[in-house]
Coordinates of C-alpha atoms and ligand atoms in Angstrom, one line a residue:
X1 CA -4.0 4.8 -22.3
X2 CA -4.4 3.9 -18.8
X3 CA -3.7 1.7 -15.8
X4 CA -6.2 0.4 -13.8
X5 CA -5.3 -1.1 -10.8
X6 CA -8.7 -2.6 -9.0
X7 CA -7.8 -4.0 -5.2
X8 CA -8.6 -6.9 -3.0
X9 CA -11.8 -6.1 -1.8
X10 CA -12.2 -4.9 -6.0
X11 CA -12.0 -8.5 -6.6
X12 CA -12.6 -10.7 -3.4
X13 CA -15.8 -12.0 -4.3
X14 CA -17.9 -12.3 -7.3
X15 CA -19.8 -9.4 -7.2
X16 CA -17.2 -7.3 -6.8
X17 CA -14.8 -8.9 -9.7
X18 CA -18.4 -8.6 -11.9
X19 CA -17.9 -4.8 -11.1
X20 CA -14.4 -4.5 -11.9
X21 CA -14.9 -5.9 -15.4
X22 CA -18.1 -3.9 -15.8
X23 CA -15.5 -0.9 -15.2
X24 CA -13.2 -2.1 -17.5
X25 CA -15.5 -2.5 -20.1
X26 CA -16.6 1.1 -19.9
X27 CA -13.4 2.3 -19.8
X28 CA -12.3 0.4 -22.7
X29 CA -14.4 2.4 -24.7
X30 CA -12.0 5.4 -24.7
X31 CA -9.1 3.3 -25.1
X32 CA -7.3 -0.2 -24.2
X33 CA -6.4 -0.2 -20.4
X34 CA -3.7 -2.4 -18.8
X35 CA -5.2 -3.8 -15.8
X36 CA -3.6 -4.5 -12.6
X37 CA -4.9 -6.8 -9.9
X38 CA -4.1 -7.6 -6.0
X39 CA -5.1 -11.1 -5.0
X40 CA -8.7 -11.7 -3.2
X41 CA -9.1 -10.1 -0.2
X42 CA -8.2 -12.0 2.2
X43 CA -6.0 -14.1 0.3
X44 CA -2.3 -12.7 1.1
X45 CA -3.1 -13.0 4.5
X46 CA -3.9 -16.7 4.5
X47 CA -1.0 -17.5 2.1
X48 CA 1.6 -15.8 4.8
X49 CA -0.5 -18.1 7.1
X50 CA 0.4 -21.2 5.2
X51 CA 4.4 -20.7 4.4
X52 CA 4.3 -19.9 8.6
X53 CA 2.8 -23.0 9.2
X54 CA 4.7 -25.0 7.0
X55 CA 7.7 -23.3 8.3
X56 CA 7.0 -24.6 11.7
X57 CA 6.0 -28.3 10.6
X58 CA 2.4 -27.3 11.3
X59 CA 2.0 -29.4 7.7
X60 CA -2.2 -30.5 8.5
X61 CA -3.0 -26.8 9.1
X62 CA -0.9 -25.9 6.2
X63 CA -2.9 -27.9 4.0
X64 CA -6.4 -27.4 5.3
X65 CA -5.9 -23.9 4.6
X66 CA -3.9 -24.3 1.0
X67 CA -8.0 -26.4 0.8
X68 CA -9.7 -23.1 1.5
X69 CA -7.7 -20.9 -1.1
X70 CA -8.3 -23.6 -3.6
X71 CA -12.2 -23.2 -2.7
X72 CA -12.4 -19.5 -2.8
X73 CA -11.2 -19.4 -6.2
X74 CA -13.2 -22.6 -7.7
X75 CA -16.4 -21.0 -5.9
X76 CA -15.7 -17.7 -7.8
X77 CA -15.3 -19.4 -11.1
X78 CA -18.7 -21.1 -10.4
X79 CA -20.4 -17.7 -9.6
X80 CA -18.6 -16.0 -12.4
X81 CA -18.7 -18.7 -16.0
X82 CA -21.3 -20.0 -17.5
X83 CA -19.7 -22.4 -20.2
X84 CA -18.8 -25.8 -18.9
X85 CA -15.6 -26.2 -21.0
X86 CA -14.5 -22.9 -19.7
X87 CA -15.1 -23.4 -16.1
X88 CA -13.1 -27.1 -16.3
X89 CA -10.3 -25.5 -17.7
X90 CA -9.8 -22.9 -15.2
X91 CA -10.5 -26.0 -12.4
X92 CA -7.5 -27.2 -13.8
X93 CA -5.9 -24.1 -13.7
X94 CA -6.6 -23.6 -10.4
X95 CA -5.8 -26.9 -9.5
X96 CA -2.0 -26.3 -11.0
X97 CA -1.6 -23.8 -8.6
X98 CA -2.8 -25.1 -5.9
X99 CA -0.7 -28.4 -6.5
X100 CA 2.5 -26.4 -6.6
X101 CA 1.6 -24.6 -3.5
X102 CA 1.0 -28.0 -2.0
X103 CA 4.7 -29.4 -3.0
X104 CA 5.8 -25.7 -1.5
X105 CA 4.0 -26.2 1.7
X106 CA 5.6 -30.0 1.7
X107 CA 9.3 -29.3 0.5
X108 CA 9.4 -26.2 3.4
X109 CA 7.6 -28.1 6.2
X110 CA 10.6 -30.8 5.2
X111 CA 13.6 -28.5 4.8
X112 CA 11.8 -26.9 8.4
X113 CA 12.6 -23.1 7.2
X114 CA 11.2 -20.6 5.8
X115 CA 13.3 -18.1 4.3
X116 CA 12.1 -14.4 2.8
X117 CA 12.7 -16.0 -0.9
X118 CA 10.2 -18.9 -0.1
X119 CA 7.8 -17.0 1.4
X120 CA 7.6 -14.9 -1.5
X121 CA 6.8 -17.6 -3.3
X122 CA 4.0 -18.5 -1.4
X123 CA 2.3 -15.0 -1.8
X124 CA 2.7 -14.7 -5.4
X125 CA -0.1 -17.4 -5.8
X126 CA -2.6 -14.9 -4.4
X127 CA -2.2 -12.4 -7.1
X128 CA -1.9 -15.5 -10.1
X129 CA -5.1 -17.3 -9.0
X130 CA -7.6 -13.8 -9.2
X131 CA -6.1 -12.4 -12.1
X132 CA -6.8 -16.2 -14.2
X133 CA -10.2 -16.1 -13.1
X134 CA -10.8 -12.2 -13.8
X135 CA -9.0 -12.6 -17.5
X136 CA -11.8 -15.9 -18.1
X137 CA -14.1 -13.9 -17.0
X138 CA -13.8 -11.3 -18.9
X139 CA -13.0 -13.0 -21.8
X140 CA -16.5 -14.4 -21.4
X141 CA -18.1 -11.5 -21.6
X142 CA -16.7 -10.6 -24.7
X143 CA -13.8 -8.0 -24.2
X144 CA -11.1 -9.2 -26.0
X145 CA -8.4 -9.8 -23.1
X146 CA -4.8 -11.4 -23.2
X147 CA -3.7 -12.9 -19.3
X148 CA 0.2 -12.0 -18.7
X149 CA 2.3 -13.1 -15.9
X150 CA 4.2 -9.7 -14.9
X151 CA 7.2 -11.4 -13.9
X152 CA 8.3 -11.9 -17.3
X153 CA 8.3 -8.0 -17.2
X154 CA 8.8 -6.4 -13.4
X155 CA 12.0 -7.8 -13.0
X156 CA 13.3 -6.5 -9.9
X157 CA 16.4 -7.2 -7.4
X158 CA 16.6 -10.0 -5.0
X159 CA 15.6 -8.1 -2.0
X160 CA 12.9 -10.5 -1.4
X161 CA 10.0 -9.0 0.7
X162 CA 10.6 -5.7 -0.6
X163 CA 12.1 -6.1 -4.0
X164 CA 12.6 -3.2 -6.2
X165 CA 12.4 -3.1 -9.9
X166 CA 15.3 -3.0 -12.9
X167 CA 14.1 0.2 -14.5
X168 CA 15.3 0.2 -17.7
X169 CA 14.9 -3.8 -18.2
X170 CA 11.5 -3.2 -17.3
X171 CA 11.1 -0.4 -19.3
X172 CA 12.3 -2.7 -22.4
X173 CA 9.8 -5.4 -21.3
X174 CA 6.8 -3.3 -21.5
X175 CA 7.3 -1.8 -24.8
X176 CA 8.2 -5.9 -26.2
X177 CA 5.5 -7.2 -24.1
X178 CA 2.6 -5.5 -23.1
X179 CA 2.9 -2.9 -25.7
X180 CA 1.9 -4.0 -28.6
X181 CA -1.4 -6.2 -27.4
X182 CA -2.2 -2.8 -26.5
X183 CA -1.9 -1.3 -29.5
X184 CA -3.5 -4.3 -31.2
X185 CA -7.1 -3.6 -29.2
X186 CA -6.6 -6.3 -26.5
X187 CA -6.9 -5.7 -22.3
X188 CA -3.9 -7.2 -20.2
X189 CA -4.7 -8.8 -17.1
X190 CA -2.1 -8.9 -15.0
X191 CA -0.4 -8.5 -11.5
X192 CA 0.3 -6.5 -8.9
X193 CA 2.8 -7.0 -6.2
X194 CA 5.0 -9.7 -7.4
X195 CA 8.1 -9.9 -10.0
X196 CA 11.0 -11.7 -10.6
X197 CA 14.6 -11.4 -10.3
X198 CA 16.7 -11.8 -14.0
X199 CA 17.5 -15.6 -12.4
X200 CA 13.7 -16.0 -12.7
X201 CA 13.2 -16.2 -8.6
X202 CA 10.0 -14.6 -8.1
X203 CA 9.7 -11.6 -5.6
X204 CA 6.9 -9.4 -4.4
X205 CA 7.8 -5.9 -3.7
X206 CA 6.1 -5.3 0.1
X207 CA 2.4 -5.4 1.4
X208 CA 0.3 -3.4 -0.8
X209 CA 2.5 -3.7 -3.8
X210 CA -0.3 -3.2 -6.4
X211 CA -0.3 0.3 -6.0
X212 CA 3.3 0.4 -6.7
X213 CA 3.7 -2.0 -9.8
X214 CA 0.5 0.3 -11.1
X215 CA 2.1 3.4 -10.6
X216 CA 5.0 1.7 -12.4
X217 CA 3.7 0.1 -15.3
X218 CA 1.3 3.2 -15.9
X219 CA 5.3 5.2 -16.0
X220 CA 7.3 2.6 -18.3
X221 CA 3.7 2.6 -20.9
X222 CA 4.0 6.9 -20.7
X223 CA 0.1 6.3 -19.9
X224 CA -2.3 9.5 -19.4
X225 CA -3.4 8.2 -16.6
X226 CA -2.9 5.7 -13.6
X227 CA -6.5 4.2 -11.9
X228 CA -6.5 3.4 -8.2
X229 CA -9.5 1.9 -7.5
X230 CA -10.6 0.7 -4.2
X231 CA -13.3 0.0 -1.3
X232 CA -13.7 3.9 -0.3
X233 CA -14.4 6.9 -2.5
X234 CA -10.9 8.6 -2.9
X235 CA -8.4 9.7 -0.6
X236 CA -10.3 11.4 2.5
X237 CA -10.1 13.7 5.1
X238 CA -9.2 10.6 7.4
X239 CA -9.2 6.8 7.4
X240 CA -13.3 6.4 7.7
X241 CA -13.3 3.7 9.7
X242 CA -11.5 6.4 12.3
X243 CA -13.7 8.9 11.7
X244 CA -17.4 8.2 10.0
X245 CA -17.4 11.8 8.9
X246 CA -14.4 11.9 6.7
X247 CA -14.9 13.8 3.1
X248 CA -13.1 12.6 0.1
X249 CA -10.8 15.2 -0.9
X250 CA -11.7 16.1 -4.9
X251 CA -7.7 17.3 -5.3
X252 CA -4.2 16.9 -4.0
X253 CA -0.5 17.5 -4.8
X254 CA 1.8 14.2 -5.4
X255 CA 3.7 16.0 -2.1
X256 CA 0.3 15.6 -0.3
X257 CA -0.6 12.2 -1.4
X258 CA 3.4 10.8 -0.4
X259 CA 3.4 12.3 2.7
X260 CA -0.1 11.2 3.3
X261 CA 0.7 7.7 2.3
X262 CA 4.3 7.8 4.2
X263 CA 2.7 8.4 7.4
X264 CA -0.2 5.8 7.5
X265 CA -2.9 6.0 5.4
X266 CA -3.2 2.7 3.8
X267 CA -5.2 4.6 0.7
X268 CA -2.0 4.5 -1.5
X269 CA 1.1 2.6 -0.9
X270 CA 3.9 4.9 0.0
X271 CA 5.8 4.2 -2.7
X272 CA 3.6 4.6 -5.7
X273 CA 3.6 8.6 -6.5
X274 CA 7.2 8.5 -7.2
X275 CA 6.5 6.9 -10.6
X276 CA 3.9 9.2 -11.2
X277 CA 6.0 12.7 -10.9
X278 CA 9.0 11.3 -12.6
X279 CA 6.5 10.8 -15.9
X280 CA 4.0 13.7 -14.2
X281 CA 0.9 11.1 -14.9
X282 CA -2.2 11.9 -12.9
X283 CA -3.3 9.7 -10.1
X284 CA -6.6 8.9 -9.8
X285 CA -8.2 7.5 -6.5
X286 CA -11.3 6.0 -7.4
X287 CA -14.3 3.6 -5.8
X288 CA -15.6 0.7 -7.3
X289 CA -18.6 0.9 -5.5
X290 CA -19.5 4.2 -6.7
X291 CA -17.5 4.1 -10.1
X292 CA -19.2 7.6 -11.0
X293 CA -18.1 9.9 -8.4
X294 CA -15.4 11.7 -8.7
X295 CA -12.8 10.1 -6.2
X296 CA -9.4 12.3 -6.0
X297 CA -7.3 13.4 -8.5
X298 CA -3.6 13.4 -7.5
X299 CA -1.4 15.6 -10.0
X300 CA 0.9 18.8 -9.5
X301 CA -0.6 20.4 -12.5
X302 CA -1.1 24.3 -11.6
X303 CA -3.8 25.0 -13.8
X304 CA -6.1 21.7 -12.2
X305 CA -4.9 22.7 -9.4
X306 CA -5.8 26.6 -9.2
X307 CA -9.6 25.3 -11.0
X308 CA -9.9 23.9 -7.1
X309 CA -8.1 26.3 -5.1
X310 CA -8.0 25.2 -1.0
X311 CA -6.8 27.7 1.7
X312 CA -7.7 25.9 4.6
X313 CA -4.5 24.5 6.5
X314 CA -5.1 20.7 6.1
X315 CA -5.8 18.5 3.4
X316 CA -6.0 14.9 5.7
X317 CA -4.8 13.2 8.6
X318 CA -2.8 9.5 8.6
X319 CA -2.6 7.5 11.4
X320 CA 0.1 5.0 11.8
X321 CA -0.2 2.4 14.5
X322 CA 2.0 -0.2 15.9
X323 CA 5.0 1.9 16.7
X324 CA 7.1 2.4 19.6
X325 CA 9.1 5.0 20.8
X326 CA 13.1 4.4 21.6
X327 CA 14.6 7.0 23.9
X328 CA 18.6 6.9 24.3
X329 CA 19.5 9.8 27.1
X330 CA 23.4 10.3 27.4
X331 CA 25.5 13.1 28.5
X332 CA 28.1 12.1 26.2
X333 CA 25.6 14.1 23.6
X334 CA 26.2 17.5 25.1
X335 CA 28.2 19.8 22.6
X336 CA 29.8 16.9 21.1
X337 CA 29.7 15.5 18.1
X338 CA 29.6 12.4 16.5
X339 CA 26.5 11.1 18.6
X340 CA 23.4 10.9 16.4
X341 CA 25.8 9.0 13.4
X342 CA 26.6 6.1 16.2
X343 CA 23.0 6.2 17.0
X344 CA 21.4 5.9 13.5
X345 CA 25.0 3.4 12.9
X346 CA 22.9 0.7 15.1
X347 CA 19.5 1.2 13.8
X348 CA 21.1 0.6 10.1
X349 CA 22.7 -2.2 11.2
X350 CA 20.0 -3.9 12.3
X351 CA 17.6 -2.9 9.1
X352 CA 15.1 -0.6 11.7
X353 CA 13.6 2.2 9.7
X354 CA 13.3 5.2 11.8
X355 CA 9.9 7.2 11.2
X356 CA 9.7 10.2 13.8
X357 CA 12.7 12.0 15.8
X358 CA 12.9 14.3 18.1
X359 CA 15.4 15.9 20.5
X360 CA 17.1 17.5 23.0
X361 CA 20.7 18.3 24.7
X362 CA 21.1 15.0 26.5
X363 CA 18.6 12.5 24.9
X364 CA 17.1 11.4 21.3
X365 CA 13.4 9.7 21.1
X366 CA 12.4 8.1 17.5
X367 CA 9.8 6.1 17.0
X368 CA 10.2 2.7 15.1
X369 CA 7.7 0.1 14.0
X370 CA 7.2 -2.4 17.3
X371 CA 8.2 -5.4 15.4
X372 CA 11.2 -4.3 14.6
X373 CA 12.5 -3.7 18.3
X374 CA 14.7 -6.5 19.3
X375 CA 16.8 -7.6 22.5
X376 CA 19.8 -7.2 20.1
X377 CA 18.9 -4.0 19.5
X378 CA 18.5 -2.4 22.7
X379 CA 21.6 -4.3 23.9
X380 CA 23.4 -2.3 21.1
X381 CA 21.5 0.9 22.1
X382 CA 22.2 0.3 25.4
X383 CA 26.2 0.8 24.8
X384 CA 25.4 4.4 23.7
X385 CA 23.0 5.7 27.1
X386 CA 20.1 4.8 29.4
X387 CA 17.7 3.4 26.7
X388 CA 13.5 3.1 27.5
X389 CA 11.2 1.7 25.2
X390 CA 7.5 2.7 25.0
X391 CA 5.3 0.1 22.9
X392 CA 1.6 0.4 21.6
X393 CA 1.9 4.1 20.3
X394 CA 0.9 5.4 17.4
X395 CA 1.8 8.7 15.2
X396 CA -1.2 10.8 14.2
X397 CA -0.3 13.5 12.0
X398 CA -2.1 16.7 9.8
X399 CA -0.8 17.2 6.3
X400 CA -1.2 20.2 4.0
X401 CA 0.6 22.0 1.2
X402 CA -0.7 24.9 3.0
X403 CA 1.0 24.2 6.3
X404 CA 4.5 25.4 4.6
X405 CA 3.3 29.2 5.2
X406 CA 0.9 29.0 7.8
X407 CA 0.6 30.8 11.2
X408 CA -1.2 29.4 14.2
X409 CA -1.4 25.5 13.2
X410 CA 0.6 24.5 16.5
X411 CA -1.6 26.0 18.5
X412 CA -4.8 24.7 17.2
X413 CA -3.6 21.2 16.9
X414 CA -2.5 21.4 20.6
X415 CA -5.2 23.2 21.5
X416 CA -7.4 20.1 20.0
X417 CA -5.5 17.8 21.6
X418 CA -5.5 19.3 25.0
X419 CA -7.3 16.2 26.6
X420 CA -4.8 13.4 25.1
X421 CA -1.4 12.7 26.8
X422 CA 1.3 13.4 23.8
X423 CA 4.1 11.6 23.8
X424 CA 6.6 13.0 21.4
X425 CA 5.6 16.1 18.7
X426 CA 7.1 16.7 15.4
X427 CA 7.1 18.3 12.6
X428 CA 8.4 17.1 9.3
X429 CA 10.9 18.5 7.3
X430 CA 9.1 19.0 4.4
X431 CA 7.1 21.3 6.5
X432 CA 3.5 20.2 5.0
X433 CA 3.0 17.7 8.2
X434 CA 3.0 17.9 11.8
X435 CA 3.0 14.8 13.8
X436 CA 1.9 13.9 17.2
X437 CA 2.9 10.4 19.1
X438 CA 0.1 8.9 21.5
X439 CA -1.1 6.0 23.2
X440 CA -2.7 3.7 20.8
X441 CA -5.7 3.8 23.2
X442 CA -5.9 7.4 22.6
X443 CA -5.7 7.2 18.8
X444 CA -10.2 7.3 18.3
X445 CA -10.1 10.5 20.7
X446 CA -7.4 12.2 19.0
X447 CA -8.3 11.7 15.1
X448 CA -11.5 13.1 16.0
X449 CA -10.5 16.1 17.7
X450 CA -8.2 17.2 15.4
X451 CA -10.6 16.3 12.5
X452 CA -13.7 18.2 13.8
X453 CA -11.1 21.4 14.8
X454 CA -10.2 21.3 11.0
X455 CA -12.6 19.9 9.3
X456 CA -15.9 20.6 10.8
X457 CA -16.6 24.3 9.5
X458 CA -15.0 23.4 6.2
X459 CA -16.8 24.8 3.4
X460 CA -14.8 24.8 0.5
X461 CA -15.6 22.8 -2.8
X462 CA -12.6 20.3 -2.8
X463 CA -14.0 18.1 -0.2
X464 CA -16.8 16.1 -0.6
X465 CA -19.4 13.5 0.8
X466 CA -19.2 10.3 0.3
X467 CA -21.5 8.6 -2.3
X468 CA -24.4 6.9 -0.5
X469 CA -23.8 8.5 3.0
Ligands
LIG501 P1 -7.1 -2.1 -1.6 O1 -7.3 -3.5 -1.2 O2 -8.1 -1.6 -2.6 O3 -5.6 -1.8 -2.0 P2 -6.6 -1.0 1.0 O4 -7.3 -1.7 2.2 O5 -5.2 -1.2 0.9 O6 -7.4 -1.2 -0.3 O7 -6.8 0.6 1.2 C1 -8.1 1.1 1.4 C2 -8.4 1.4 2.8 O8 -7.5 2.5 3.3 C3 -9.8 2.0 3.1 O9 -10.7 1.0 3.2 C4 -9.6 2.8 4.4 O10 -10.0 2.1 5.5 C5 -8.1 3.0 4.5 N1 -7.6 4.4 4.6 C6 -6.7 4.8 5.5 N2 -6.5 6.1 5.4 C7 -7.4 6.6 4.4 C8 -7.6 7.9 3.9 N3 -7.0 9.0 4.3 N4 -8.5 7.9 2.9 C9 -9.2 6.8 2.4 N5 -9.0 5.6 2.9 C10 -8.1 5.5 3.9
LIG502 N1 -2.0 -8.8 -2.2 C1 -1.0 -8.0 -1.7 C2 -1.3 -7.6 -0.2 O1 -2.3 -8.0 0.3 C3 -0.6 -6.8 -2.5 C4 -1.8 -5.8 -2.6 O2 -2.9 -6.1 -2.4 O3 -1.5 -4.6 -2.9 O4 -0.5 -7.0 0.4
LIG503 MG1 -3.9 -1.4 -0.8

């Protein structure tokens, strides 16, 4: 069995849904998938819109825009079914939502705050409204298909925002739930991204979810495999809207793909290889534009692996944006102790999630995302040394298994970059990256350097073209 978890822009309009099930269909063929959708593109982004304005009494602009998500989804059922009973059933559907989303956007516009757990609320109508019309759809077409809402299954904790699931109650929901329609021939259409906690609250675990309740499903169903597909063909060499030269890359390690995903490259949610290698399923990176190319193949299995042997030093290149970088210099650091665990002690007490450190005798830079950098923050910092802030940088790093043993990758990544100012270097423990912090202004000039000084003579059979370039 398998997962298949198809993406926004896999389902944003018509034509792209009408691919998605023609994908399914084939698929279905060599056994019963459990398919896992994101909302429309688009949609997530103007649901966060509406519990914003609604949190700020904008109530017109609220509505107006609660109007347009309502559209999107009645104009896709009119693209998408042909039988008039069908399609005024799923109007009034769709109009169920959209009415409980309209007493949301009324009660929070009243009450005049939004809080994490009602803004979670608001999102979690972006996944329900494209997986109703995708199940109808489908359904229509003949593949027997049963619509589930996952939160009576991904049951997670109360961290709203960023929830994180119950594994063993979830576990136990699959195998009552989802199971068994399986085994009985029949697709489920469900969710990504959202849950609910055992008080029946409903949560969403972080942007880009889907990936991760995918990767998790696909782990509690012991499935052979677990189906990303997306807008691009695979993971590549870089994002290609960075670099219009990137190569899919035909094979990488789950350590590749994390690290990859950890750093930047929106691909793959961070989080969604860790199901994977506990249950060692394959992940497959796939297009749904170009369903028969080969995508990447994420998996730590040594005998794929050796089949597509790769000595060159790097596999790809992330790019994170939106950072800054928080330097403390004190003199109370030198040959003392203690230091660095006050330090971290005020970025974990005010939730800041430190990506990239580096240091010396008498000061510590890290780099942070720029939202999270508050007055409060630097006030606390302050109390430790002289603090400076740098905003609008942005971490561009290599990674590569191969990086682990290799000689000579500092100097041909500096040598690259000889022409762009570097703020802070690093290399990651794990040993398979090495990051570099510049201006965002210099991030075009960089990724390409670095991409043509690796990637430019490559050769070797793991990377390939992109369909239709
Ligand atoms: P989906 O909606 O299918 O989840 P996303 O937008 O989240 O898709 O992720 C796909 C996008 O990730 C691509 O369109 C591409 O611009 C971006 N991306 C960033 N880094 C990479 C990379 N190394 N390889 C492929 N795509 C990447
Ligand atoms: N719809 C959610 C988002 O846009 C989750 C996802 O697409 O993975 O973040
Ligand atoms: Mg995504």
């Amino acid at each position: 069995m398998a997962v298949m978890k198809f993406g926004g822009t896999s389902v944003g309009t018509a034509s792209a849904m009408q691919q998605a099930i023609a994908i399914v269909a084939e698929k279905r063929k060599a056994g019963v998938p459990l398919v896992v959708l994101s909302a429309c593109s688009g949609i997530t982004n103007k649901l966060i819109q509406i519990a914003d304005a609604a949190g700020s009494g904008r109530l017109d602009e609220a509505l107006a825009k609660v109007a347009e998500v309502r559209k999107h989804h009645v104009d896709l059922v009119g693209e998408m079914v042909g039988d008039e009973a069908l399609r005024e059933e799923l109007a009034e559907k769709i109009d169920g939502y959209v009415s409980r989303l309209e007493m949301l956007v009324k009660g929070i516009e009243i009450v005049g705050e939004l809080t994490e757990r009602s803004k979670d609320t608001f999102c979690s109508f972006g996944e329900l409204l494209s997986t109703t019309v995708f199940a109808a759809a489908m359904a229509e077409q003949g593949q027997r298909c049963q619509w589930l809402d996952v939160r009576q299954v991904m049951i997670t904790d109360d961290n709203f925002g960023f929830a994180r699931p119950i594994d063993e109650v979830c576990e136990a929901k699959v195998a009552e739930l989802i199971r068994p329609v399986l085994e009985s021939g029949v697709i489920v259409v469900t969710q990504g991204y959202i849950g609910s906690t055992t008080a029946g609250k409903t949560t969403t675990l972080g942007r880009g979810g889907s990936d991760l309740s995918a990767a998790l499903l696909g782990a509690w169903l012991h499935d052979d495999s677990i189906e990303i597909w997306t807008d691009v063909d695979g993971v590549m060499t870089c994002d290609p809207r960075l670099v219009p030269d990137a190569r899919s890359i035909r094979i990488m390690t789950f350590s590749e793909a994390a690290e990859l995903a950890y750093l930047g490259a929106k691909v793959l949610h961070p989080d969604t290889i860790a199901p994977a290698v506990r249950k060692n399923i394959p992940v497959y990176v796939l297009n749904t534009w170009h369903p028969d190319s080969k995508g990447t193949l994420i998996t730590d299995d040594p005998a794929l692996l050796s089949g597509m042997s790769y000595e060159g030093l790097v596999k790809s290149i992330a790019v994170k944006k939106g950072q800054a970088i928080v330097n403390v210099r004190s003199n109370r650091m030198l040959g003392r102790h203690g230091f660095m665990n006050e330090l971290f002690g005020v970025f974990e007490r005010f939730g800041v999630s430190v990506e990239m450190i580096s240091t010396s005798e008498v000061s510590v830079s890290v780099t942070v995302d720029d939202t999270t950098v508050s007055e409060p923050l630097i006030q606390a910092l302050s109390a430790l040394g002289d603090v400076e802030l740098e905003h609008k940088v942005a971490t561009v790093s290599v990674v590569g298994d191969n990086l682990r043993m290799s000689r000579g990758v500092a100097g041909r990544i500096f040598g690259s970059l000889r022409n762009v100012n570097l703020r802070m270097i690093s290399q990651g423990a794990s040993e398979i990256n090495v990051g570099v912090v510049v201006e965002e202004h210099d991030v075009p000039s960089a990724v390409l350097a670095l991409h043509c000084e690796f990637f430019s003579g490559e050769q070797c059979g793991i990377f390939e073209k992109p369909a239709g370039s």
